[in-house]
Each structure stands twice: as structure tokens, then as C-alpha cells.
XYZ file of N, CA, C and O in Angstrom:
692
model
N -58.024 40.992 -37.941
C -57.684 40.984 -39.354
C -58.984 40.896 -40.143
O -59.838 40.059 -39.864
N -59.133 41.763 -41.121
C -60.349 41.764 -41.926
C -60.269 40.692 -43.016
O -59.188 40.202 -43.365
N -61.422 40.368 -43.547
C -61.512 39.396 -44.633
C -60.673 39.857 -45.819
O -59.907 39.073 -46.396
N -60.769 41.132 -46.205
C -59.979 41.611 -47.345
C -58.483 41.541 -47.060
O -57.690 41.254 -47.967
N -58.072 41.772 -45.797
C -56.651 41.642 -45.442
C -56.166 40.209 -45.637
O -55.063 39.980 -46.141
N -56.991 39.245 -45.229
C -56.611 37.836 -45.394
C -56.437 37.515 -46.876
O -55.467 36.866 -47.275
N -57.355 37.976 -47.702
C -57.260 37.701 -49.137
C -56.040 38.402 -49.730
O -55.321 37.825 -50.546
N -55.767 39.630 -49.296
C -54.581 40.349 -49.778
C -53.285 39.651 -49.391
O -52.270 39.813 -50.076
N -53.294 38.877 -48.319
C -52.102 38.108 -47.944
C -51.686 37.161 -49.069
O -50.511 36.812 -49.184
N -52.624 36.759 -49.871
C -52.306 35.914 -51.017
C -51.460 36.618 -52.062
O -50.850 35.978 -52.910
N -51.395 37.928 -52.023
C -50.616 38.709 -52.987
C -49.177 38.941 -52.534
O -48.361 39.430 -53.311
N -48.842 38.589 -51.297
C -47.506 38.869 -50.751
C -46.413 38.279 -51.626
O -45.378 38.906 -51.855
N -46.626 37.097 -52.157
C -45.617 36.475 -53.017
C -45.348 37.263 -54.290
O -44.259 37.193 -54.858
N -46.322 38.019 -54.728
C -46.167 38.823 -55.948
C -45.626 40.215 -55.662
O -44.904 40.781 -56.469
N -46.026 40.797 -54.528
C -45.651 42.192 -54.277
C -44.493 42.344 -53.300
O -43.900 43.410 -53.222
N -44.190 41.313 -52.541
C -43.127 41.388 -51.554
C -43.698 41.578 -50.160
O -44.791 42.111 -49.990
N -42.947 41.162 -49.171
C -43.422 41.138 -47.794
C -43.664 42.529 -47.218
O -44.626 42.759 -46.501
N -42.811 43.484 -47.512
C -42.903 44.801 -46.882
C -43.475 45.881 -47.803
O -43.453 47.054 -47.458
N -43.989 45.495 -48.939
C -44.560 46.471 -49.870
C -46.062 46.539 -49.688
O -46.703 45.576 -49.301
N -46.609 47.694 -49.984
C -48.051 47.904 -49.860
C -48.755 47.396 -51.122
O -48.221 47.514 -52.222
N -49.947 46.837 -50.954
C -50.702 46.373 -52.131
C -51.093 47.541 -53.034
O -51.456 48.626 -52.555
N -51.002 47.300 -54.319
C -51.382 48.320 -55.298
C -52.892 48.268 -55.534
O -53.590 47.390 -55.027
N -53.376 49.190 -56.319
C -54.783 49.198 -56.715
C -55.122 47.887 -57.431
O -56.179 47.313 -57.222
N -54.193 47.418 -58.265
C -54.386 46.146 -58.988
C -54.521 44.977 -58.009
O -55.389 44.112 -58.184
N -53.688 44.948 -57.000
C -53.754 43.880 -55.988
C -55.096 43.913 -55.262
O -55.717 42.871 -55.041
N -55.551 45.094 -54.905
C -56.836 45.227 -54.212
C -57.999 44.801 -55.119
O -58.955 44.179 -54.653
N -57.884 45.119 -56.391
C -58.913 44.708 -57.353
C -58.954 43.188 -57.488
O -60.040 42.587 -57.504
N -57.789 42.547 -57.552
C -57.738 41.081 -57.621
C -58.342 40.452 -56.373
O -59.064 39.461 -56.455
N -58.072 41.042 -55.212
C -58.634 40.524 -53.960
C -60.151 40.677 -53.963
O -60.877 39.754 -53.559
N -60.640 41.822 -54.418
C -62.088 42.041 -54.476
C -62.745 41.050 -55.431
O -63.786 40.468 -55.109
N -62.139 40.828 -56.578
C -62.692 39.856 -57.542
C -62.688 38.444 -56.967
O -63.616 37.669 -57.199
N -61.643 38.109 -56.237
C -61.569 36.774 -55.625
C -62.695 36.605 -54.612
O -63.339 35.546 -54.558
N -62.974 37.635 -53.824
C -64.082 37.565 -52.868
C -65.428 37.461 -53.585
O -66.323 36.735 -53.138
N -65.569 38.150 -54.701
C -66.797 38.041 -55.489
C -66.988 36.622 -56.004
O -68.098 36.090 -55.985
N -65.907 35.994 -56.428
C -65.988 34.632 -56.986
C -66.432 33.609 -55.968
O -67.033 32.608 -56.330
N -66.126 33.845 -54.694
C -66.544 32.901 -53.658
C -67.781 33.383 -52.912
O -68.177 32.813 -51.905
N -68.390 34.460 -53.416
C -69.646 34.943 -52.860
C -69.523 35.663 -51.531
O -70.481 35.695 -50.755
N -68.377 36.284 -51.270
C -68.174 36.946 -49.980
C -67.765 38.409 -50.099
O -67.226 38.986 -49.153
N -68.030 39.052 -51.214
C -67.635 40.451 -51.396
C -68.247 41.345 -50.322
O -67.611 42.293 -49.855
N -69.459 41.039 -49.902
C -70.134 41.860 -48.891
C -69.490 41.737 -47.507
O -69.770 42.543 -46.624
N -68.609 40.766 -47.325
C -67.974 40.521 -46.030
C -66.553 41.083 -45.962
O -65.841 40.840 -44.996
N -66.129 41.827 -46.951
C -64.736 42.273 -47.060
C -64.228 43.005 -45.825
O -63.068 42.855 -45.434
N -65.083 43.800 -45.173
C -64.636 44.596 -44.034
C -64.864 43.919 -42.686
O -64.484 44.460 -41.656
N -65.452 42.750 -42.694
C -65.674 42.027 -41.429
C -64.377 41.412 -40.941
O -63.463 41.123 -41.703
N -64.341 41.155 -39.639
C -63.210 40.445 -39.054
C -63.329 38.965 -39.413
O -64.428 38.401 -39.365
N -62.240 38.328 -39.753
C -62.256 36.921 -40.166
C -62.850 36.036 -39.069
O -63.562 35.079 -39.347
N -62.615 36.374 -37.811
C -63.121 35.587 -36.696
C -64.631 35.654 -36.527
O -65.208 34.844 -35.805
N -65.285 36.595 -37.180
C -66.737 36.725 -37.094
C -67.469 35.817 -38.073
O -68.690 35.727 -38.025
N -66.730 35.174 -38.959
C -67.353 34.350 -39.999
C -67.526 32.913 -39.530
O -66.804 32.435 -38.666
N -68.463 32.231 -40.161
C -68.650 30.801 -39.901
C -67.478 30.026 -40.481
O -66.689 30.561 -41.276
N -67.387 28.759 -40.124
C -66.310 27.917 -40.666
C -66.360 27.832 -42.185
O -65.324 27.887 -42.852
N -67.550 27.702 -42.740
C -67.693 27.634 -44.199
C -67.288 28.924 -44.870
O -66.632 28.916 -45.929
N -67.655 30.045 -44.272
C -67.267 31.331 -44.830
C -65.755 31.522 -44.739
O -65.127 32.011 -45.684
N -65.166 31.128 -43.619
C -63.711 31.241 -43.486
C -63.008 30.402 -44.546
O -62.026 30.841 -45.146
N -63.514 29.204 -44.791
C -62.897 28.338 -45.794
C -62.969 28.993 -47.169
O -62.034 28.914 -47.956
N -64.079 29.655 -47.460
C -64.218 30.354 -48.745
C -63.278 31.560 -48.816
O -62.762 31.886 -49.882
N -63.021 32.216 -47.683
C -62.040 33.309 -47.656
C -60.659 32.765 -48.006
O -59.917 33.367 -48.796
N -60.317 31.616 -47.446
C -59.003 31.030 -47.741
C -58.907 30.615 -49.210
O -57.841 30.710 -49.825
N -60.004 30.179 -49.771
C -60.020 29.875 -51.206
C -59.843 31.168 -52.008
O -59.100 31.189 -52.993
N -60.474 32.247 -51.582
C -60.291 33.541 -52.244
C -58.837 33.994 -52.165
O -58.303 34.559 -53.126
N -58.186 33.721 -51.027
C -56.766 34.061 -50.892
C -55.940 33.310 -51.936
O -55.038 33.866 -52.560
N -56.271 32.037 -52.136
C -55.564 31.257 -53.166
C -55.850 31.824 -54.553
O -54.959 31.872 -55.412
N -57.076 32.253 -54.794
C -57.418 32.852 -56.092
C -56.618 34.137 -56.306
O -56.153 34.401 -57.422
N -56.473 34.928 -55.261
C -55.720 36.178 -55.369
C -54.252 35.924 -55.690
O -53.589 36.773 -56.285
N -53.747 34.764 -55.326
C -52.363 34.403 -55.648
C -52.186 34.153 -57.135
O -51.070 34.123 -57.619
N -53.299 33.937 -57.835
C -53.286 33.553 -59.246
C -52.540 32.232 -59.425
O -51.796 32.038 -60.376
N -52.780 31.340 -58.484
C -52.128 30.030 -58.511
C -52.689 29.168 -59.634
O -53.875 29.215 -59.935
N -51.847 28.369 -60.228
C -52.270 27.422 -61.266
C -52.431 26.023 -60.676
O -52.883 25.110 -61.334
N -52.017 25.862 -59.424
C -52.123 24.595 -58.716
C -52.582 24.877 -57.295
O -51.991 25.696 -56.593
N -53.656 24.205 -56.865
C -54.138 24.315 -55.495
C -53.981 22.967 -54.813
O -54.406 21.951 -55.348
N -53.374 22.969 -53.640
C -53.249 21.778 -52.812
C -54.117 22.014 -51.580
O -53.880 22.965 -50.829
N -55.119 21.162 -51.378
C -56.063 21.367 -50.282
C -56.155 20.094 -49.460
O -56.333 19.008 -50.000
N -56.048 20.250 -48.144
C -56.127 19.118 -47.233
C -57.446 19.187 -46.471
O -57.630 20.052 -45.620
N -58.354 18.296 -46.783
C -59.659 18.202 -46.125
C -60.351 19.568 -46.015
O -60.675 20.025 -44.916
N -60.607 20.226 -47.140
C -61.192 21.571 -47.100
C -62.646 21.609 -46.643
O -63.189 22.684 -46.417
N -63.283 20.455 -46.489
C -64.703 20.425 -46.161
C -65.001 20.014 -44.722
O -66.163 19.957 -44.326
N -63.965 19.732 -43.942
C -64.161 19.252 -42.576
C -64.924 20.296 -41.767
O -64.572 21.471 -41.745
N -65.991 19.862 -41.132
C -66.773 20.722 -40.272
C -67.716 21.674 -40.982
O -68.324 22.520 -40.343
N -67.837 21.558 -42.288
C -68.698 22.463 -43.038
C -70.070 21.845 -43.272
O -70.191 20.639 -43.510
N -71.104 22.679 -43.254
C -72.444 22.203 -43.566
C -72.567 21.996 -45.085
O -71.696 22.402 -45.859
N -73.639 21.365 -45.492
C -73.828 21.021 -46.905
C -73.834 22.260 -47.808
O -73.157 22.260 -48.840
N -74.552 23.338 -47.472
C -74.506 24.518 -48.348
C -73.086 25.080 -48.506
O -72.699 25.493 -49.603
N -72.301 25.072 -47.424
C -70.921 25.569 -47.513
C -70.069 24.645 -48.379
O -69.242 25.108 -49.172
N -70.272 23.334 -48.254
C -69.554 22.392 -49.105
C -69.903 22.632 -50.573
O -69.018 22.635 -51.435
N -71.190 22.847 -50.847
C -71.613 23.106 -52.227
C -70.956 24.361 -52.786
O -70.547 24.386 -53.951
N -70.839 25.414 -51.964
C -70.176 26.648 -52.402
C -68.712 26.385 -52.748
O -68.201 26.881 -53.747
N -68.044 25.613 -51.919
C -66.638 25.287 -52.184
C -66.523 24.517 -53.493
O -65.677 24.824 -54.339
N -67.389 23.512 -53.687
C -67.320 22.723 -54.914
C -67.643 23.556 -56.147
O -67.048 23.353 -57.207
N -68.560 24.514 -56.036
C -68.854 25.399 -57.175
C -67.625 26.222 -57.538
O -67.271 26.362 -58.713
N -66.970 26.753 -56.516
C -65.766 27.550 -56.772
C -64.661 26.690 -57.384
O -63.975 27.121 -58.318
N -64.497 25.462 -56.881
C -63.474 24.570 -57.435
C -63.786 24.191 -58.879
O -62.886 24.108 -59.718
N -65.057 23.978 -59.192
C -65.448 23.647 -60.564
C -65.125 24.801 -61.513
O -64.636 24.573 -62.633
N -65.367 26.016 -61.073
C -65.033 27.178 -61.905
C -63.529 27.266 -62.135
O -63.076 27.573 -63.246
N -62.758 26.974 -61.099
C -61.300 26.998 -61.243
C -60.826 25.928 -62.212
O -59.943 26.168 -63.049
N -61.392 24.731 -62.094
C -61.013 23.646 -63.017
C -61.318 24.041 -64.448
O -60.539 23.751 -65.357
N -62.451 24.701 -64.667
C -62.820 25.135 -66.012
C -61.819 26.145 -66.574
O -61.668 26.257 -67.785
N -61.116 26.848 -65.692
C -60.101 27.811 -66.100
C -58.725 27.177 -66.242
O -57.744 27.866 -66.490
N -58.631 25.884 -66.023
C -57.361 25.197 -66.179
C -56.525 25.094 -64.924
O -55.356 24.698 -64.989
N -57.074 25.434 -63.769
C -56.342 25.304 -62.512
C -56.356 23.840 -62.095
O -57.398 23.185 -62.125
N -55.208 23.326 -61.719
C -55.100 21.957 -61.225
C -55.374 21.963 -59.726
O -54.818 22.780 -58.996
N -56.232 21.046 -59.289
C -56.620 20.992 -57.882
C -56.339 19.596 -57.351
O -56.865 18.614 -57.867
N -55.503 19.516 -56.324
C -55.241 18.270 -55.620
C -55.825 18.424 -54.222
O -55.440 19.323 -53.483
N -56.766 17.558 -53.893
C -57.479 17.678 -52.629
C -57.470 16.350 -51.895
O -57.830 15.326 -52.460
N -57.067 16.378 -50.632
C -57.147 15.185 -49.791
C -58.555 15.124 -49.218
O -58.999 16.063 -48.556
N -59.246 14.035 -49.495
C -60.596 13.805 -48.982
C -60.660 12.388 -48.451
O -60.034 11.493 -49.007
N -61.448 12.198 -47.423
C -61.686 10.845 -46.947
C -63.073 10.361 -47.328
O -63.394 9.201 -47.125
N -63.883 11.229 -47.878
C -65.222 10.872 -48.330
C -65.122 10.404 -49.788
O -64.971 11.216 -50.703
N -65.188 9.107 -49.990
C -65.009 8.539 -51.325
C -66.122 8.950 -52.278
O -65.885 9.107 -53.479
N -67.331 9.124 -51.779
C -68.430 9.548 -52.648
C -68.186 10.952 -53.180
O -68.418 11.220 -54.357
N -67.714 11.850 -52.338
C -67.403 13.198 -52.806
C -66.262 13.172 -53.812
O -66.304 13.882 -54.816
N -65.260 12.378 -53.546
C -64.131 12.284 -54.469
C -64.610 11.816 -55.839
O -64.229 12.376 -56.869
N -65.453 10.801 -55.850
C -65.956 10.263 -57.118
C -66.872 11.252 -57.822
O -66.854 11.360 -59.051
N -67.655 11.973 -57.067
C -68.645 12.873 -57.664
C -68.038 14.153 -58.229
O -68.453 14.640 -59.277
N -67.032 14.701 -57.550
C -66.563 16.034 -57.905
C -65.216 16.099 -58.613
O -64.837 17.166 -59.081
N -64.500 14.986 -58.670
C -63.163 15.051 -59.249
C -62.994 14.059 -60.387
O -63.563 12.974 -60.375
N -62.203 14.464 -61.376
C -61.985 13.654 -62.569
C -61.230 12.367 -62.274
O -61.485 11.342 -62.882
N -60.285 12.475 -61.379
C -59.431 11.333 -61.048
C -59.270 11.264 -59.538
O -59.319 12.278 -58.858
N -59.049 10.072 -59.031
C -58.785 9.879 -57.607
C -57.481 9.111 -57.454
O -57.094 8.327 -58.327
N -56.817 9.364 -56.352
C -55.621 8.616 -55.992
C -55.903 7.903 -54.690
O -56.408 8.513 -53.744
N -55.593 6.650 -54.644
C -55.679 5.875 -53.413
C -54.253 5.638 -52.938
O -53.415 5.146 -53.702
N -53.991 6.006 -51.680
C -52.646 5.909 -51.124
C -52.666 5.126 -49.831
O -53.575 5.283 -49.015
N -51.661 4.299 -49.650
C -51.400 3.638 -48.377
C -49.908 3.339 -48.361
O -49.469 2.266 -48.764
N -49.148 4.344 -47.973
C -47.682 4.294 -47.967
C -47.090 4.181 -49.360
O -45.893 4.272 -49.531
N -47.921 3.956 -50.324
C -47.523 3.936 -51.741
C -48.775 4.209 -52.564
O -49.894 4.168 -52.057
N -48.574 4.474 -53.828
C -49.705 4.721 -54.716
C -50.383 3.393 -55.049
O -49.753 2.487 -55.591
N -51.655 3.280 -54.693
C -52.430 2.079 -54.997
C -53.097 2.227 -56.359
O -53.069 1.315 -57.179
N -53.702 3.398 -56.611
C -54.381 3.631 -57.889
C -54.457 5.127 -58.144
O -54.523 5.932 -57.215
N -54.462 5.488 -59.415
C -54.684 6.866 -59.847
C -55.434 6.774 -61.161
O -54.860 6.442 -62.201
N -56.745 7.015 -61.096
C -57.598 6.816 -62.259
C -58.961 7.444 -61.971
O -59.225 7.869 -60.840
N -59.843 7.483 -62.966
C -61.227 7.863 -62.661
C -61.778 6.925 -61.581
O -61.368 5.759 -61.479
N -62.697 7.425 -60.775
C -63.196 6.676 -59.615
C -63.698 5.291 -59.988
O -63.423 4.322 -59.273
N -64.413 5.156 -61.075
C -64.958 3.840 -61.453
C -63.861 2.808 -61.674
O -64.060 1.626 -61.439
N -62.691 3.269 -62.118
C -61.572 2.359 -62.318
C -60.766 2.159 -61.036
O -60.248 1.075 -60.789
N -60.638 3.210 -60.249
C -59.803 3.143 -59.041
C -60.491 2.418 -57.899
O -59.842 1.711 -57.129
N -61.808 2.560 -57.768
C -62.530 2.005 -56.631
C -62.927 0.556 -56.871
O -64.097 0.203 -56.868
N -61.940 -0.279 -57.040
C -62.201 -1.714 -57.133
C -62.040 -2.315 -55.744
O -61.404 -1.717 -54.865
N -62.598 -3.493 -55.551
C -62.488 -4.152 -54.249
C -61.021 -4.345 -53.864
O -60.629 -4.064 -52.727
N -60.208 -4.787 -54.810
C -58.785 -5.026 -54.515
C -58.075 -3.737 -54.117
O -57.297 -3.716 -53.155
N -58.337 -2.657 -54.839
C -57.688 -1.383 -54.519
C -58.142 -0.839 -53.172
O -57.346 -0.302 -52.401
N -59.430 -0.965 -52.876
C -59.944 -0.457 -51.607
C -59.411 -1.260 -50.423
O -59.068 -0.696 -49.385
N -59.306 -2.565 -50.576
C -58.735 -3.395 -49.514
C -57.256 -3.055 -49.332
O -56.770 -2.935 -48.212
N -56.526 -2.853 -50.439
C -55.107 -2.484 -50.343
C -54.936 -1.116 -49.680
O -53.957 -0.881 -48.974
N -55.893 -0.239 -49.862
C -55.820 1.098 -49.281
C -56.224 1.108 -47.818
O -55.544 1.689 -46.980
N -57.339 0.463 -47.492
C -57.897 0.540 -46.147
C -57.600 -0.676 -45.281
O -57.884 -0.665 -44.086
N -57.076 -1.738 -45.838
C -56.709 -2.925 -45.067
C -57.887 -3.543 -44.354
O -58.980 -3.632 -44.887
N -57.685 -3.955 -43.113
C -58.700 -4.653 -42.357
C -59.795 -3.769 -41.797
O -60.700 -4.255 -41.136
N -59.733 -2.473 -42.050
C -60.730 -1.546 -41.520
C -61.822 -1.280 -42.542
O -62.342 -0.181 -42.611
N -62.164 -2.290 -43.287
C -63.044 -2.065 -44.422
C -64.047 -3.195 -44.550
O -63.708 -4.358 -44.378
N -65.257 -2.824 -44.856
C -66.293 -3.799 -45.196
C -66.834 -3.421 -46.559
O -67.200 -2.270 -46.787
N -66.863 -4.344 -47.483
C -67.385 -4.095 -48.820
C -68.723 -4.782 -48.982
O -68.867 -5.960 -48.655
N -69.680 -4.049 -49.472
C -71.010 -4.588 -49.707
C -71.382 -4.337 -51.158
O -71.340 -3.204 -51.618
N -71.736 -5.366 -51.881
C -72.141 -5.203 -53.270
C -73.590 -4.777 -53.328
O -74.419 -5.201 -52.528
N -73.894 -3.910 -54.276
C -75.279 -3.529 -54.513
C -75.675 -4.024 -55.890
O -74.844 -4.475 -56.668
N -76.948 -3.910 -56.209
C -77.452 -4.423 -57.474
C -76.828 -3.777 -58.698
O -76.706 -4.397 -59.738
N -76.388 -2.518 -58.572
C -75.800 -1.842 -59.731
C -74.291 -2.050 -59.825
O -73.627 -1.446 -60.645
N -73.749 -2.913 -58.975
C -72.331 -3.238 -59.050
C -71.435 -2.281 -58.282
O -70.244 -2.488 -58.221
N -71.988 -1.227 -57.694
C -71.171 -0.296 -56.929
C -70.896 -0.872 -55.555
O -71.611 -1.734 -55.073
N -69.882 -0.370 -54.926
C -69.491 -0.852 -53.610
C -69.841 0.171 -52.545
O -69.673 1.374 -52.750
N -70.306 -0.293 -51.424
C -70.506 0.561 -50.264
C -69.382 0.238 -49.294
O -69.118 -0.919 -49.013
N -68.727 1.266 -48.800
C -67.556 1.071 -47.964
C -67.832 1.609 -46.567
O -68.357 2.697 -46.414
N -67.468 0.841 -45.557
C -67.577 1.294 -44.169
C -66.229 1.124 -43.500
O -65.692 0.031 -43.465
N -65.671 2.199 -42.994
C -64.401 2.174 -42.284
C -64.718 2.037 -40.799
O -65.363 2.888 -40.224
N -64.247 0.962 -40.180
C -64.583 0.712 -38.783
C -63.394 0.898 -37.844
O -63.452 0.481 -36.700
N -62.340 1.533 -38.295
C -61.143 1.625 -37.458
C -61.356 2.421 -36.186
O -60.727 2.151 -35.177
N -62.189 3.402 -36.198
C -62.348 4.280 -35.036
C -63.747 4.233 -34.437
O -64.119 5.077 -33.638
N -64.531 3.282 -34.824
C -65.889 3.179 -34.327
C -66.028 1.896 -33.527
O -65.418 0.886 -33.841
N -66.832 1.897 -32.487
C -66.983 0.672 -31.689
C -67.670 -0.428 -32.464
O -68.459 -0.177 -33.370
N -67.316 -1.643 -32.123
C -68.009 -2.808 -32.687
C -69.410 -2.859 -32.126
O -69.763 -2.106 -31.213
N -70.202 -3.749 -32.626
C -71.578 -3.871 -32.162
C -71.642 -4.171 -30.667
O -72.586 -3.779 -29.984
N -70.641 -4.839 -30.115
C -70.653 -5.154 -28.689
C -70.100 -4.004 -27.832
O -69.981 -4.124 -26.621
N -69.745 -2.867 -28.473
C -69.294 -1.680 -27.742
C -67.793 -1.588 -27.564
O -67.292 -0.594 -27.060
N -67.034 -2.630 -27.983
C -65.583 -2.571 -27.857
C -64.990 -1.930 -29.104
O -65.624 -1.857 -30.138
N -63.768 -1.488 -28.984
C -63.069 -0.921 -30.143
C -62.311 -1.982 -30.873
O -61.883 -2.954 -30.369
């Protein structure tokens, strides 16, 4: 499957499952690839791309859908820093156009840096606010429970370490 075919799959909801894409659909797919910086890769096989490039193709597919809401689950897992930056640039452009983006992230620094509001969840909603308001010691403890260490710094910010899946200093879990 080529990169352009994957992006055109985003148009299926608009054109129907068994209908051929129109010139307009192909133009939207090409523009979506341009927006994520992958227009030159349109004819390549999706499997030939790096993980970061594939993630940007999937974002282009969402753009081709002309979606007003994007739901993304850990879109940065396994991506290098330049690929993460490309994804965040594309998301920022979408936000500027009024697209709502809900993204599940486990990196609290990225959540605070790139998003207007954060939600903390632990079987229920703990907080939904700008990061400075949501990331209080009480909210973080309620979210992460006993798998959390809070360290105060001179500027009042908190450093968080999740130890649920990492060995203790003595090597035990």
C-alpha cells in the first residue's frame, strides 16, 4: 500500500467504500501530505517509512478526513525527537485552525508544554485544567497513587518519577 493510498483511506467516509476517489479527494490527500512534510513520499510503500514518517502519514490521513476532532493515543511512542517535533508542529497548525485534539500522553512535561489543558484520570476525572492548575501534589498523588515520588524544586515546580515498572535500588520490583 502506498503512502498516498493510506491517506486516501481517510476519504472513504466521504466518498463511500466502493467508490473511486475524485480529483478533489486526491488533491486533499496531496495537500495533507504536504502539511506533514511527506509529499515527496506519496508513491513509496508505507512499510518503507520510519516510525515517525508513518505516524505523520496517519496524521495526514486524519487531515484528509477533514475531521474537526482528533483522538490520538500515545502518538509519539517510539519516535525520535525530530519526528516528535514534526508531529507537534502539525498539531499546532491544526489547533490554530480550530481542530480539537484529545491526546493520551504519559509524558507530563510534553502535555504541559504543548497542550492548553490536561486531564488527569484514574478511574475517574481527577482534574481538567491548564497544567499549572492540574499538576498539584494532591492531584498527582490521586492520579498515580503509590507509584509516585514528588520532589520540590526552587521554582515551585514538581518533578515526578513513576516507579511502578522499574526496579528499586536493591534490584527488586
